[in-house]
Every structure is written in structure tokens, then in C-alpha cells.
mmCIF file of C-alpha atoms in Angstrom:
data_model
loop_
_atom_site.group_PDB
_atom_site.id
_atom_site.type_symbol
_atom_site.label_atom_id
_atom_site.label_comp_id
_atom_site.label_asym_id
_atom_site.label_seq_id
_atom_site.Cartn_x
_atom_site.Cartn_y
_atom_site.Cartn_z
ATOM 1 C CA MET M 154 0.000 0.000 0.000
ATOM 2 C CA ALA M 155 1.281 3.425 -0.931
ATOM 3 C CA PHE M 156 0.129 5.142 2.282
ATOM 4 C CA VAL M 157 -0.219 3.437 5.635
ATOM 5 C CA ALA M 158 -2.586 5.295 7.950
ATOM 6 C CA LYS M 159 -1.267 5.502 11.501
ATOM 7 C CA ARG M 160 -3.492 7.918 13.334
ATOM 8 C CA CYS M 161 -6.426 10.128 12.540
ATOM 9 C CA GLY M 162 -7.716 13.162 14.397
ATOM 10 C CA VAL M 163 -9.370 16.545 14.044
ATOM 11 C CA LYS M 164 -8.471 20.216 13.967
ATOM 12 C CA PHE M 165 -11.188 22.681 14.913
ATOM 13 C CA ASP M 166 -9.950 25.773 13.122
ATOM 14 C CA PRO M 167 -10.554 25.484 10.272
ATOM 15 C CA PRO M 168 -12.551 22.270 10.673
ATOM 16 C CA SER M 169 -10.279 19.558 9.302
ATOM 17 C CA ILE M 170 -9.516 15.872 9.551
ATOM 18 C CA VAL M 171 -5.833 15.232 10.239
ATOM 19 C CA LEU M 172 -4.130 12.035 9.140
ATOM 20 C CA VAL M 173 -0.718 10.802 10.229
ATOM 21 C CA TYR M 174 0.540 8.201 7.766
ATOM 22 C CA GLU M 175 3.641 6.474 6.541
ATOM 23 C CA ASP M 176 4.675 6.949 2.964
ATOM 24 C CA GLY M 177 5.140 3.428 1.599
ATOM 25 C CA LYS M 178 8.039 4.406 -0.672
ATOM 26 C CA THR M 179 10.107 6.683 1.511
ATOM 27 C CA LYS M 180 9.073 5.045 4.849
ATOM 28 C CA LYS M 181 8.721 8.577 6.208
ATOM 29 C CA MET M 182 5.985 9.667 8.559
ATOM 30 C CA ARG M 183 3.881 12.468 7.189
ATOM 31 C CA GLN M 184 0.890 14.518 8.200
ATOM 32 C CA ARG M 185 -1.998 15.429 5.946
ATOM 33 C CA ILE M 186 -4.601 18.025 6.839
ATOM 34 C CA MET M 187 -7.888 17.644 4.998
ATOM 35 C CA PRO M 188 -10.242 20.619 5.414
ATOM 36 C CA VAL M 189 -13.874 19.653 5.803
ATOM 37 C CA ARG M 190 -15.841 21.898 3.489
ATOM 38 C CA ASN M 191 -19.498 22.887 3.442
ATOM 39 C CA PHE M 192 -19.908 21.541 6.914
ATOM 40 C CA SER M 193 -22.216 23.140 9.443
ATOM 41 C CA LYS M 194 -23.781 22.288 12.759
ATOM 42 C CA CYS M 195 -26.735 20.857 10.849
ATOM 43 C CA SER M 196 -24.708 18.606 8.529
ATOM 44 C CA ASP M 197 -25.148 14.865 8.319
ATOM 45 C CA CYS M 198 -21.951 13.260 9.651
ATOM 46 C CA SER M 199 -22.218 9.997 7.777
ATOM 47 C CA GLN M 200 -22.734 11.797 4.465
ATOM 48 C CA ALA M 201 -19.832 14.128 5.172
ATOM 49 C CA ALA M 202 -17.609 11.174 6.121
ATOM 50 C CA GLU M 203 -18.505 9.399 2.912
ATOM 51 C CA ARG M 204 -17.814 12.514 0.887
ATOM 52 C CA LEU M 205 -14.351 12.815 2.361
ATOM 53 C CA LYS M 206 -13.560 9.132 1.939
ATOM 54 C CA ASN M 207 -14.481 9.330 -1.742
ATOM 55 C CA ASN M 208 -12.783 12.677 -2.314
ATOM 56 C CA ALA M 209 -10.557 12.443 -5.373
ATOM 57 C CA ARG M 210 -7.594 14.084 -3.651
ATOM 58 C CA HIS M 211 -7.842 12.285 -0.323
ATOM 59 C CA SER M 212 -9.286 8.843 -0.935
ATOM 60 C CA ALA M 213 -5.895 7.203 -1.602
ATOM 61 C CA TYR M 214 -4.694 8.342 1.828
ATOM 62 C CA LEU M 215 -7.876 7.260 3.602
ATOM 63 C CA GLN M 216 -7.913 3.655 2.412
ATOM 64 C CA GLY M 217 -6.908 2.397 5.833
ATOM 65 C CA VAL M 218 -9.360 4.584 7.764
ATOM 66 C CA SER M 219 -12.822 3.173 8.350
ATOM 67 C CA LEU M 220 -15.935 5.108 7.462
ATOM 68 C CA GLN M 221 -17.095 4.729 11.070
ATOM 69 C CA GLN M 222 -13.991 6.457 12.384
ATOM 70 C CA LEU M 223 -14.404 9.311 9.922
ATOM 71 C CA GLU M 224 -18.012 9.582 10.954
ATOM 72 C CA ARG M 225 -17.035 9.836 14.637
ATOM 73 C CA LEU M 226 -14.449 12.516 13.845
ATOM 74 C CA HIS M 227 -17.050 14.510 11.949
ATOM 75 C CA ALA M 228 -19.358 14.189 14.931
ATOM 76 C CA VAL M 229 -16.652 15.752 17.116
ATOM 77 C CA LEU M 230 -16.257 18.606 14.627
ATOM 78 C CA ARG M 231 -19.985 19.175 14.497
ATOM 79 C CA ASP M 232 -20.311 19.084 18.281
ATOM 80 C CA HIS M 233 -17.673 21.826 18.389
ATOM 81 C CA LEU M 234 -19.721 23.931 15.974
ATOM 82 C CA ARG M 235 -22.683 23.396 18.271
ATOM 83 C CA GLY M 236 -20.696 24.753 21.192
ATOM 84 C CA ARG M 237 -20.051 21.496 22.979
ATOM 85 C CA THR M 238 -16.731 20.983 24.700
ATOM 86 C CA LEU M 239 -14.375 18.263 23.539
ATOM 87 C CA GLU M 240 -14.959 16.403 26.806
ATOM 88 C CA GLN M 241 -18.729 16.390 26.320
ATOM 89 C CA SER M 242 -18.317 15.319 22.763
ATOM 90 C CA LEU M 243 -16.000 12.422 23.579
ATOM 91 C CA ALA M 244 -18.211 11.342 26.456
ATOM 92 C CA SER M 245 -21.158 11.075 24.088
ATOM 93 C CA LEU M 246 -19.072 8.850 21.829
ATOM 94 C CA ARG M 247 -18.115 6.590 24.687
ATOM 95 C CA LEU M 248 -20.631 4.063 25.924
ATOM 96 C CA ASP M 249 -21.737 4.764 29.433
ATOM 97 C CA PRO M 250 -23.087 1.498 30.841
ATOM 98 C CA ASP M 251 -25.322 3.376 33.264
ATOM 99 C CA GLN M 252 -26.906 5.693 30.742
ATOM 100 C CA ASP M 253 -30.578 5.142 30.070
ATOM 101 C CA LEU M 254 -30.730 4.987 26.282
ATOM 102 C CA ASN M 255 -34.531 5.118 26.371
ATOM 103 C CA LYS M 256 -34.213 8.817 27.078
ATOM 104 C CA LEU M 257 -32.015 9.808 24.131
ATOM 105 C CA SER M 258 -33.025 11.561 20.936
ATOM 106 C CA ASP M 259 -33.180 9.530 17.730
ATOM 107 C CA GLU M 260 -29.815 10.830 16.633
ATOM 108 C CA GLU M 261 -28.070 10.180 19.953
ATOM 109 C CA LEU M 262 -29.556 6.703 20.098
ATOM 110 C CA ALA M 263 -28.391 5.984 16.553
ATOM 111 C CA ARG M 264 -24.896 7.064 17.586
ATOM 112 C CA ARG M 265 -24.871 4.598 20.482
ATOM 113 C CA LYS M 266 -26.247 1.829 18.332
ATOM 114 C CA ALA M 267 -23.535 2.446 15.736
ATOM 115 C CA GLN M 268 -20.903 2.056 18.444
ATOM 116 C CA MET M 269 -22.454 -1.183 19.640
ATOM 117 C CA ASP M 270 -22.587 -2.429 16.073
ATOM 118 C CA VAL M 271 -18.790 -2.343 15.902
ATOM 119 C CA LEU M 272 -18.561 -5.117 18.496
ATOM 120 C CA PHE M 273 -21.557 -6.898 17.023
ATOM 121 C CA GLU M 274 -19.940 -7.050 13.602
ATOM 122 C CA ARG M 275 -16.611 -8.110 15.060
ATOM 123 C CA ASN M 276 -18.164 -11.066 16.881
ATOM 124 C CA ARG M 277 -20.729 -11.855 14.268
ATOM 125 C CA LYS M 278 -20.892 -15.299 12.718
ATOM 126 C CA HIS M 279 -22.187 -15.136 9.164
ATOM 127 C CA LYS M 280 -24.070 -17.928 7.569
ATOM 128 C CA ASP M 281 -21.334 -18.297 4.964
ATOM 129 C CA ASP M 282 -18.669 -18.836 7.620
ATOM 130 C CA PRO M 283 -17.374 -22.419 7.570
ATOM 131 C CA ASP M 284 -18.055 -22.865 11.284
ATOM 132 C CA PHE M 285 -21.523 -21.358 11.199
ATOM 133 C CA VAL M 286 -24.128 -23.326 13.151
ATOM 134 C CA TYR M 287 -27.727 -22.140 12.849
ATOM 135 C CA ASN M 288 -28.959 -23.770 16.012
ATOM 136 C CA LEU M 289 -26.006 -23.241 18.329
ATOM 137 C CA GLU M 290 -26.884 -24.471 21.802
ATOM 138 C CA VAL M 291 -24.551 -23.935 24.710
ATOM 139 C CA GLU M 292 -25.400 -24.876 28.257
ATOM 140 C CA PHE M 293 -24.210 -22.680 31.052
ATOM 141 C CA PRO M 294 -24.546 -24.782 34.163
ATOM 142 C CA GLU M 295 -25.562 -22.894 37.232
ATOM 143 C CA VAL M 296 -22.613 -22.461 39.540
ATOM 144 C CA ASP M 297 -23.494 -22.615 43.216
ATOM 145 C CA ASP M 298 -20.826 -20.249 44.262
ATOM 146 C CA ARG M 299 -20.987 -17.583 41.626
ATOM 147 C CA GLU M 300 -18.419 -14.875 41.762
ATOM 148 C CA ALA M 301 -19.211 -11.549 43.328
ATOM 149 C CA GLY M 302 -20.022 -8.435 41.317
ATOM 150 C CA SER M 303 -23.645 -9.318 41.015
ATOM 151 C CA TRP M 304 -26.064 -6.727 39.703
ATOM 152 C CA ASP M 305 -28.522 -7.548 42.435
ATOM 153 C CA GLU M 306 -28.348 -5.402 45.508
ATOM 154 C CA SER M 307 -30.231 -6.700 48.463
ATOM 155 C CA GLU M 308 -31.782 -3.366 49.366
ATOM 156 C CA GLU M 309 -33.466 -3.102 46.027
ATOM 157 C CA GLY M 310 -36.696 -4.989 46.178
ATOM 158 C CA PHE M 311 -36.454 -6.692 42.837
ATOM 159 C CA MET X 62 -62.255 9.097 18.909
ATOM 160 C CA ALA X 63 -58.751 10.452 19.275
ATOM 161 C CA ARG X 64 -55.978 8.345 17.899
ATOM 162 C CA GLY X 65 -52.333 8.902 18.763
ATOM 163 C CA THR X 66 -49.556 7.713 16.536
ATOM 164 C CA THR X 67 -48.951 4.767 18.840
ATOM 165 C CA ASP X 68 -52.542 3.685 18.968
ATOM 166 C CA ILE X 69 -52.454 0.125 17.762
ATOM 167 C CA SER X 70 -55.827 -0.867 19.076
ATOM 168 C CA GLU X 71 -57.380 -0.807 15.647
ATOM 169 C CA LEU X 72 -55.276 -3.742 14.465
ATOM 170 C CA ASP X 73 -57.311 -6.874 14.083
ATOM 171 C CA GLN X 74 -56.178 -9.156 16.863
ATOM 172 C CA GLU X 75 -59.134 -11.529 16.886
ATOM 173 C CA LYS X 76 -57.092 -13.791 14.610
ATOM 174 C CA TYR X 77 -54.982 -14.751 17.605
ATOM 175 C CA ASP X 78 -57.953 -16.677 18.967
ATOM 176 C CA THR X 79 -57.744 -19.268 16.218
ATOM 177 C CA ASP X 80 -55.958 -22.485 17.105
ATOM 178 C CA GLU X 81 -53.089 -22.243 14.705
ATOM 179 C CA ARG X 82 -51.914 -18.712 15.512
ATOM 180 C CA VAL X 83 -49.858 -17.405 18.392
ATOM 181 C CA LYS X 84 -48.614 -13.975 19.319
ATOM 182 C CA ILE X 85 -45.259 -13.565 21.063
ATOM 183 C CA ILE X 86 -44.122 -10.140 22.226
ATOM 184 C CA CYS X 87 -40.606 -8.808 22.828
ATOM 185 C CA LEU X 88 -39.929 -6.391 25.655
ATOM 186 C CA GLY X 89 -36.863 -4.548 26.896
ATOM 187 C CA ASP X 90 -34.970 -1.271 26.734
ATOM 188 C CA SER X 91 -33.682 0.485 23.633
ATOM 189 C CA ALA X 92 -30.649 -1.123 21.999
ATOM 190 C CA VAL X 93 -30.635 -4.369 23.986
ATOM 191 C CA GLY X 94 -30.747 -6.260 20.682
ATOM 192 C CA LYS X 95 -34.381 -7.319 20.352
ATOM 193 C CA SER X 96 -34.502 -6.871 16.583
ATOM 194 C CA LYS X 97 -31.054 -8.404 16.110
ATOM 195 C CA LEU X 98 -32.235 -11.522 17.955
ATOM 196 C CA MET X 99 -35.289 -11.752 15.715
ATOM 197 C CA GLU X 100 -33.155 -11.375 12.621
ATOM 198 C CA ARG X 101 -30.667 -14.010 13.780
ATOM 199 C CA PHE X 102 -33.473 -16.485 14.395
ATOM 200 C CA LEU X 103 -35.280 -15.866 11.110
ATOM 201 C CA MET X 104 -32.090 -15.387 9.012
ATOM 202 C CA ASP X 105 -32.973 -14.659 5.412
ATOM 203 C CA GLY X 106 -36.424 -16.073 5.761
ATOM 204 C CA TYR X 107 -37.867 -13.088 7.535
ATOM 205 C CA ARG X 108 -40.226 -10.560 6.110
ATOM 206 C CA PRO X 109 -40.819 -7.928 8.745
ATOM 207 C CA GLU X 110 -43.860 -5.778 8.432
ATOM 208 C CA GLN X 111 -43.050 -2.236 9.482
ATOM 209 C CA LEU X 112 -46.067 -0.614 11.008
ATOM 210 C CA SER X 113 -44.300 2.649 11.665
ATOM 211 C CA THR X 114 -47.436 4.554 12.552
ATOM 212 C CA TYR X 115 -47.788 2.117 15.438
ATOM 213 C CA ALA X 116 -44.045 2.030 16.275
ATOM 214 C CA LEU X 117 -44.261 -1.676 15.754
ATOM 215 C CA THR X 118 -42.535 -4.347 13.686
ATOM 216 C CA LEU X 119 -44.210 -7.679 13.029
ATOM 217 C CA TYR X 120 -42.226 -10.754 12.069
ATOM 218 C CA LYS X 121 -44.208 -13.684 10.737
ATOM 219 C CA TYR X 122 -42.890 -17.188 11.113
ATOM 220 C CA THR X 123 -44.395 -20.535 10.162
ATOM 221 C CA THR X 124 -43.441 -23.751 11.899
ATOM 222 C CA THR X 125 -44.902 -27.059 12.989
ATOM 223 C CA VAL X 126 -45.580 -28.004 16.581
ATOM 224 C CA ASP X 127 -46.620 -31.623 17.193
ATOM 225 C CA GLY X 128 -47.287 -32.102 13.505
ATOM 226 C CA LYS X 129 -49.550 -29.067 13.257
ATOM 227 C CA ALA X 130 -48.715 -25.972 11.235
ATOM 228 C CA VAL X 131 -48.517 -22.896 13.413
ATOM 229 C CA LEU X 132 -48.281 -19.286 12.336
ATOM 230 C CA VAL X 133 -46.336 -17.204 14.815
ATOM 231 C CA ASP X 134 -46.452 -13.418 14.936
ATOM 232 C CA PHE X 135 -43.509 -11.926 16.767
ATOM 233 C CA TRP X 136 -44.154 -8.381 17.912
ATOM 234 C CA ASP X 137 -41.120 -6.133 18.188
ATOM 235 C CA THR X 138 -41.215 -2.618 19.574
ATOM 236 C CA ALA X 139 -39.621 -0.419 16.854
ATOM 237 C CA GLY X 140 -38.827 2.364 19.280
ATOM 238 C CA GLN X 141 -42.061 2.322 21.261
ATOM 239 C CA GLU X 142 -40.035 1.316 24.328
ATOM 240 C CA ARG X 143 -38.684 4.860 24.428
ATOM 241 C CA PHE X 144 -41.965 5.944 25.981
ATOM 242 C CA GLN X 145 -41.001 3.668 28.899
ATOM 243 C CA SER X 146 -44.286 1.932 28.419
ATOM 244 C CA MET X 147 -46.092 0.054 25.680
ATOM 245 C CA HIS X 148 -49.568 0.619 24.356
ATOM 246 C CA PRO X 149 -52.016 -1.833 25.976
ATOM 247 C CA SER X 150 -52.748 -3.384 22.595
ATOM 248 C CA TYR X 151 -49.157 -4.512 22.424
ATOM 249 C CA TYR X 152 -49.923 -6.926 25.244
ATOM 250 C CA TYR X 153 -53.421 -7.778 24.138
ATOM 251 C CA LYS X 154 -53.882 -11.498 23.393
ATOM 252 C CA ALA X 155 -50.145 -12.221 23.659
ATOM 253 C CA HIS X 156 -49.362 -15.863 24.444
ATOM 254 C CA ALA X 157 -45.758 -15.502 25.526
ATOM 255 C CA CYS X 158 -43.173 -12.824 26.193
ATOM 256 C CA ILE X 159 -39.444 -12.597 25.510
ATOM 257 C CA MET X 160 -37.892 -10.024 27.843
ATOM 258 C CA VAL X 161 -34.387 -8.916 26.906
ATOM 259 C CA PHE X 162 -31.575 -7.078 28.668
ATOM 260 C CA ASP X 163 -28.004 -6.207 27.647
ATOM 261 C CA VAL X 164 -25.340 -7.846 29.852
ATOM 262 C CA GLN X 165 -23.099 -4.865 29.180
ATOM 263 C CA ARG X 166 -25.523 -2.331 30.619
ATOM 264 C CA LYS X 167 -26.758 -2.770 34.128
ATOM 265 C CA ILE X 168 -29.561 -0.253 33.710
ATOM 266 C CA THR X 169 -31.266 -2.497 31.150
ATOM 267 C CA TYR X 170 -31.265 -5.257 33.761
ATOM 268 C CA LYS X 171 -32.640 -2.928 36.413
ATOM 269 C CA ASN X 172 -35.407 -1.814 34.051
ATOM 270 C CA LEU X 173 -36.606 -5.407 33.686
ATOM 271 C CA ALA X 174 -38.588 -4.891 36.865
ATOM 272 C CA ASN X 175 -40.598 -2.095 35.195
ATOM 273 C CA TRP X 176 -41.208 -4.056 32.032
ATOM 274 C CA TYR X 177 -42.241 -7.093 34.011
ATOM 275 C CA LYS X 178 -44.633 -5.079 36.136
ATOM 276 C CA GLU X 179 -46.329 -3.653 33.077
ATOM 277 C CA LEU X 180 -46.482 -7.071 31.427
ATOM 278 C CA ARG X 181 -48.191 -8.559 34.452
ATOM 279 C CA GLU X 182 -50.724 -5.749 34.614
ATOM 280 C CA TYR X 183 -52.044 -6.842 31.247
ATOM 281 C CA ARG X 184 -51.032 -10.483 31.027
ATOM 282 C CA PRO X 185 -50.756 -11.947 34.529
ATOM 283 C CA GLU X 186 -50.265 -15.548 33.452
ATOM 284 C CA ILE X 187 -48.456 -15.825 30.120
ATOM 285 C CA PRO X 188 -45.063 -17.552 30.009
ATOM 286 C CA CYS X 189 -42.131 -15.155 30.020
ATOM 287 C CA ILE X 190 -38.474 -15.858 29.268
ATOM 288 C CA VAL X 191 -35.702 -13.562 30.510
ATOM 289 C CA VAL X 192 -32.880 -13.140 28.019
ATOM 290 C CA ALA X 193 -29.327 -12.055 28.833
ATOM 291 C CA ASN X 194 -28.103 -10.873 25.421
ATOM 292 C CA LYS X 195 -24.622 -9.961 24.103
ATOM 293 C CA ILE X 196 -22.745 -12.636 26.078
ATOM 294 C CA ASP X 197 -20.186 -12.627 23.246
ATOM 295 C CA ALA X 198 -18.972 -9.287 24.624
ATOM 296 C CA ASP X 199 -17.949 -10.915 27.901
ATOM 297 C CA MET X 200 -18.412 -14.624 28.466
ATOM 298 C CA LYS X 201 -17.764 -14.194 32.172
ATOM 299 C CA VAL X 202 -21.300 -12.880 32.642
ATOM 300 C CA THR X 203 -22.563 -16.440 32.263
ATOM 301 C CA GLN X 204 -20.924 -17.045 35.640
ATOM 302 C CA ARG X 205 -22.883 -14.254 37.194
ATOM 303 C CA ASN X 206 -26.120 -14.547 39.097
ATOM 304 C CA PHE X 207 -29.080 -12.643 37.750
ATOM 305 C CA ASN X 208 -31.513 -13.029 40.576
ATOM 306 C CA PHE X 209 -34.396 -11.220 38.961
ATOM 307 C CA ALA X 210 -35.343 -14.245 36.870
ATOM 308 C CA LYS X 211 -34.991 -16.674 39.758
ATOM 309 C CA LYS X 212 -36.986 -14.465 42.072
ATOM 310 C CA GLN X 213 -39.863 -14.263 39.616
ATOM 311 C CA GLY X 214 -39.595 -17.946 38.786
ATOM 312 C CA LEU X 215 -38.732 -17.235 35.152
ATOM 313 C CA PRO X 216 -36.329 -19.138 32.910
ATOM 314 C CA LEU X 217 -33.121 -17.252 32.041
ATOM 315 C CA TYR X 218 -31.314 -17.767 28.722
ATOM 316 C CA TYR X 219 -27.765 -16.626 28.002
ATOM 317 C CA VAL X 220 -27.681 -15.675 24.329
ATOM 318 C CA SER X 221 -25.728 -13.803 21.679
ATOM 319 C CA ALA X 222 -27.394 -12.405 18.574
ATOM 320 C CA ALA X 223 -23.911 -11.893 17.113
ATOM 321 C CA ASP X 224 -22.518 -15.433 17.313
ATOM 322 C CA GLY X 225 -25.900 -17.131 17.571
ATOM 323 C CA THR X 226 -25.504 -18.810 20.956
ATOM 324 C CA ASN X 227 -28.874 -20.179 22.136
ATOM 325 C CA VAL X 228 -30.897 -17.860 19.880
ATOM 326 C CA VAL X 229 -32.749 -20.596 18.006
ATOM 327 C CA LYS X 230 -33.361 -22.533 21.217
ATOM 328 C CA LEU X 231 -34.795 -19.399 22.814
ATOM 329 C CA PHE X 232 -37.343 -18.809 20.063
ATOM 330 C CA LYS X 233 -38.289 -22.483 19.662
ATOM 331 C CA ASP X 234 -38.868 -22.765 23.399
ATOM 332 C CA ALA X 235 -40.861 -19.529 23.402
ATOM 333 C CA ILE X 236 -43.118 -20.921 20.651
ATOM 334 C CA LYS X 237 -43.601 -24.161 22.605
ATOM 335 C CA LEU X 238 -44.480 -22.222 25.739
ATOM 336 C CA ALA X 239 -46.882 -19.995 23.813
ATOM 337 C CA MET X 240 -48.616 -23.017 22.283
ATOM 338 C CA SER X 241 -48.960 -24.858 25.543
ATOM 339 C CA TYR X 242 -50.227 -21.712 27.250
ATOM 340 C CA LYS X 243 -52.810 -21.334 24.538
ATOM 341 C CA GLN X 244 -53.941 -24.953 24.726
ATOM 342 C CA ASN X 245 -54.046 -25.179 28.492
ATOM 343 C CA SER X 246 -54.906 -21.635 29.303
ATOM 344 C CA ASN X 247 -56.821 -21.323 32.488
ATOM 345 C CA ASP X 248 -55.799 -17.733 32.483
ATOM 346 C CA PHE X 249 -58.132 -15.988 34.829
ATOM 347 C CA MET X 250 -57.946 -12.837 32.761
ATOM 348 C CA ASP X 251 -59.015 -14.631 29.604
ATOM 349 C CA GLU X 252 -61.972 -16.149 31.393
ATOM 350 C CA VAL X 253 -63.047 -12.834 32.825
ATOM 351 C CA MET X 254 -62.624 -11.217 29.427
ATOM 352 C CA ARG X 255 -65.124 -13.604 27.935
ATOM 353 C CA GLU X 256 -67.581 -13.034 30.765
ATOM 354 C CA LEU X 257 -67.225 -9.313 30.428
ATOM 355 C CA GLU X 258 -67.926 -9.135 26.754
ATOM 356 C CA ASN X 259 -71.661 -8.826 27.405
ATOM 357 C CA PHE X 260 -71.339 -6.516 30.373
ATOM 358 C CA GLU X 261 -71.675 -2.796 30.596
ATOM 359 C CA LEU X 262 -68.368 -1.091 31.315
ATOM 360 C CA GLU X 263 -69.926 0.905 34.165
ATOM 361 C CA GLN X 264 -70.225 -2.205 36.236
ATOM 362 C CA ASN X 265 -66.476 -2.340 36.556
ATOM 363 C CA GLU X 266 -66.351 0.745 38.690
ATOM 364 C CA GLU X 267 -66.774 -1.113 41.936
ATOM 365 C CA SER X 268 -64.495 -3.936 40.938
ATOM 366 C CA SER X 269 -61.235 -5.122 42.431
ATOM 367 C CA ASP X 270 -57.769 -4.220 41.196
ATOM 368 C CA LYS X 271 -57.594 -7.237 38.977
ATOM 369 C CA GLU X 272 -60.810 -6.438 37.278
ATOM 370 C CA ASP X 273 -59.631 -2.893 36.776
ATOM 371 C CA ASN X 274 -56.965 -4.308 34.558
ATOM 372 C CA VAL X 275 -59.550 -6.236 32.691
ATOM 373 C CA SER X 276 -61.603 -3.189 32.047
ATOM 374 C CA LYS X 277 -58.466 -1.412 30.879
ATOM 375 C CA GLU X 278 -57.811 -4.170 28.433
ATOM 376 C CA GLU X 279 -61.374 -4.315 27.319
ATOM 377 C CA LYS X 280 -61.618 -0.590 26.804
ATOM 378 C CA THR X 281 -58.598 -0.753 24.591
ATOM 379 C CA HIS X 282 -60.178 -3.539 22.719
ATOM 380 C CA LEU X 283 -63.391 -1.625 22.250
ATOM 381 C CA GLN X 284 -61.839 1.648 21.195
#
């Protein structure tokens, strides 16, 4: 591969995606700043990410960067345009196991679901996989002395 | 008659009284994987019916139980769970319930108590299976006690919609439970429902708590 992506980040002013990559020929580390154009606080992050990934000038460099990552970086840029701090923005990208997702807006919920889908896809067995079993049954015998860290607290009258 | 966007009471549910049809409902918080479980079970063979005005997805499935063809309607929430409560018609005439939580998010386990309470308000007797989903994320959770199921006397299944663990078993068992409930139903609520069909609704005013639920269900039905 001509360019090996190493790291990818953002710059707020002007809104840009920054890529650190290795040039396959010279083996030198380089940095590429890709301004994000026509992007406002109302823009659709997945469309913008796709646009950048398919951009004639940048696509060769972005081969090794997933669309999901570009989408997340655009979400950080957009959050900044909306006046959110970087901390708030990153927190919303992280999964908080105690957050009640029932209470989120459609867009926020979609963001969380997209994050969960990463793990889902990673662990997913497809029906074309050689070791795919449609009816996969696994027994988990009840252990008498289960380890601590239970989610049941005695004071809560479940 | 005012109709909200989530009013599903106008759907014809009388069909669930016929012998060869059962209705199984899915409950649980947003993003616990209810739809992914359905899709894993049905694979390519599924044809979901999006009833978006009702925030409802129906999955139809045909199978045989004891040599008899059975048509199963799985009801999935399509976002209706965000109102923290389901429309009464969602529960109406259901024969079994699959109640899902995400082993990665404690709050979805805690919320089971609310879902279960609402389920029992409308369907006090139907079989209910508790499902611990996403065990692929952390197999150690299968070593953990989830006392909610035990306390309520409900079966608990450890499953993964991603790698398929116990998904097919879960749905096949749910269908069996729904069928046997339907055949052997001595569900008090069903009996009372039949009795009430010829009664005036006013007579319910001085009734007990249980009958209050009945009148709630019947009102929905009559809307």
C-alpha cells in the first residue's frame, strides 16, 4: 500500500480531519490536513464522512481509515460547531453502561447503536462462515458459588 | 375518537384466537438487541412488516408443533419502548413474552422490573423468558447470578445475537411455551374477558384491582 494510515484526528480551526501516515516508498511519517468543506452544525456526519472518503484528492490516503472512524471525527467537529466541549463530545461517543438509552433523541440513540454495532460485527458469525451453526446451543450450568459483582443489591426490592 | 400515533388498538387481533396462531411479544430497553435476535433467528427467511405509525414491527414465522402448522407473529417494539411503556394493545392477546436485557448495561437489567410489572398488569399468566443478550462481549457474565429471573420464577437464557448462541433454542422454546399456554390456558384474565364481553363497562367501577386491569384491556379492545 502506498500510504499506511497511523493515526487520525481533528483540527477545529478550520474544521479539518488530520491524518498521520507512513509513505510506503520513503518510509517517512507524514501529516496530511484535509479541510472539511461545506460543513455546518446541521450537517449529516455519515454523508460528510462518505464525501471525504471518496474525495478524489484524499481517498488514496484514507484507504486504511474506516468510514465509522471518519463519521465519529465529523461528529466531534460538528459538536464543536454546536458549542459542545471536547470532553462532552467524547463522552457522548463513549458508551456509558449506566446511561438510560430510552431517554435519548433519535440521533443520539443511533450514535450509540452504531458504536455497539462495531462489536456486534466483530463477533458476528455469518451464515457463509465455515463454522456457522444455525442452532447453536450452549449450556451454562448454574454455579453454586458464583463470583461476586452481582447486579442484584439486596436493598433493592427486585 | 382520538388516535395517537402509537394507537395500535385498531389492528385486528381476533385472529390470535384461532388455534393455529400465536402472538409472542418482545420487551426490553432500547438497543438491547431485540430486533437483532429476531433477525438471527429468522435469518434470510424473515419478512418484517413495518407498522411505523404504530411504532411496531411484526415478524411472521411458520413452523410445525406436534405435527400441526402454526403461524407465529412476533411483535417487536420499533422504538415504542422509548416511551417507557407500551400501548395496551401490544400486550393484548399475547401468548408468551421474551424479555431482553443487555449484559453490558446494568440499567437495562434494572429496568426489567418495570417491564415485568407492566407485562403482568395486562397479562398476569403468560409464560415469560428472561434473556441475557450480548454474552459474546464478555463470556464471564454467564458465571454471574441474575436473581431477577430466579426471584420471579422465570427461565433465564444466556444468548448472543452476534454469534448465535442459544438464539434458536430461545425462540423455539418460546413458541412451545406460547402453544402450551394457549392450549391449556386457564388464564383468569381470559376467562373474565369472555364473561365481560356482554357486560356494561360501568359495572367495573366497583371492581377489584384485577378487574380494573380487565376493564383497561377491554376498553382498549373496544376503542
